[in-house]
Amino acid sequence: MKIVVEGKPYEWDEAELTIADFRTIKQSCGMTPKAFAMALDEGDPDALAALVFLAKRKAGEQVNYADLGTLRIAKIGAMSDEGTSPPQARPDPTVTWPDGTNSSPE
C-alpha cells in the first residue's frame, strides 16, 4: 500500500515496521500498535500525523513533527500498490445501527 501526501506517494507496509518505528509512533502520539491501527481507521489526527511523519522519514525526507499540524487532512490519502484505488482522505462517517438503518452526520 502507498499513502499519498500532497500528491506524493510513500510506501507503507505495516508488516515491515520495526520496533524502532513503533517506538517512534508511541513517542509521537502515545499509541500502541493496536491503538494506532484503530486510530488510523477512525481518522485520528495524531495517528495521521505519526503516519505521515514516519512515511516521510522512511523515504529519507527531513521532517519536523510539529510542522505537520498545518497539513490539510484532504491532502492525505491511500492507494493500493497497483495504483487502482483513488486516494481517500477520510473514512466514511456513515454509521450502520444494529437494526440495519444508516445515519450520516450530514
XYZ file of C-alpha atoms in Angstrom:
106
model
C 0.000 0.000 0.000
C 1.044 3.577 -0.524
C -0.019 6.639 1.346
C -0.264 9.844 -0.635
C 0.660 13.145 0.975
C 0.123 16.298 -1.036
C 0.164 14.223 -4.236
C 3.392 12.358 -3.460
C 3.184 8.585 -2.845
C 5.068 6.934 0.026
C 5.494 3.207 0.624
C 3.642 1.931 3.687
C 3.712 -1.696 4.774
C 2.711 -2.142 8.390
C 4.169 -5.670 8.355
C 7.616 -4.181 7.662
C 7.594 -1.768 10.612
C 10.356 -2.268 13.153
C 10.316 -1.939 16.911
C 12.083 1.399 16.424
C 9.239 2.504 14.123
C 6.627 1.578 16.716
C 8.645 3.392 19.379
C 8.570 6.467 17.154
C 4.797 6.122 16.847
C 4.410 5.711 20.597
C 6.656 8.704 21.323
C 4.930 10.938 18.790
C 1.289 10.096 19.519
C 1.354 7.905 22.628
C -0.348 4.938 20.964
C 0.415 1.232 20.994
C 0.456 -0.563 17.617
C -3.117 -1.808 18.056
C -4.406 1.603 19.162
C -2.509 3.237 16.276
C -4.152 0.954 13.696
C -7.595 1.603 15.162
C -6.945 5.340 15.361
C -5.924 5.428 11.680
C -9.196 3.723 10.767
C -11.025 6.440 12.716
C -9.047 9.290 11.119
C -7.408 10.330 14.395
C -5.278 13.436 13.719
C -2.421 12.324 15.999
C -2.264 8.932 14.288
C -2.351 10.554 10.831
C 0.488 12.891 11.810
C 2.560 9.954 13.076
C 1.830 8.012 9.866
C 2.934 10.901 7.655
C 5.975 11.611 9.835
C 7.164 8.017 9.715
C 6.440 7.530 5.997
C 8.333 10.698 5.070
C 11.226 9.811 7.356
C 11.473 6.273 5.942
C 11.628 7.865 2.475
C 14.686 9.820 3.595
C 12.976 13.192 3.976
C 13.772 15.600 6.750
C 10.514 16.296 8.574
C 9.621 18.130 11.748
C 6.696 16.509 13.543
C 5.443 19.883 14.794
C 5.208 21.184 11.195
C 2.650 18.505 10.292
C -0.051 20.417 12.174
C -0.624 22.621 9.127
C -1.070 19.677 6.723
C -4.611 19.527 5.333
C -6.429 16.250 6.010
C -7.764 16.295 2.437
C -4.146 16.091 1.216
C -3.624 12.670 2.852
C -4.867 9.538 1.131
C -4.065 5.945 0.307
C -3.814 3.774 -2.791
C -3.191 0.131 -3.480
C 0.192 -0.970 -4.771
C -1.399 -1.405 -8.184
C -2.445 2.257 -8.127
C -6.054 1.426 -8.895
C -7.603 2.853 -5.758
C -8.074 6.608 -5.718
C -6.739 8.483 -2.692
C -9.213 8.605 0.159
C -8.943 11.489 2.576
C -11.289 10.300 5.315
C -13.240 7.251 6.386
C -16.944 7.100 5.601
C -18.759 8.692 8.587
C -21.932 6.671 7.957
C -22.937 4.506 10.912
C -24.884 1.282 10.459
C -27.058 0.621 13.517
C -27.985 -2.859 14.808
C -31.458 -2.537 13.246
C -29.822 -2.137 9.796
C -30.543 1.570 9.381
C -27.790 4.006 8.445
C -27.091 7.502 9.613
C -24.672 10.138 8.479
C -23.638 13.377 10.207
C -24.825 15.351 7.182
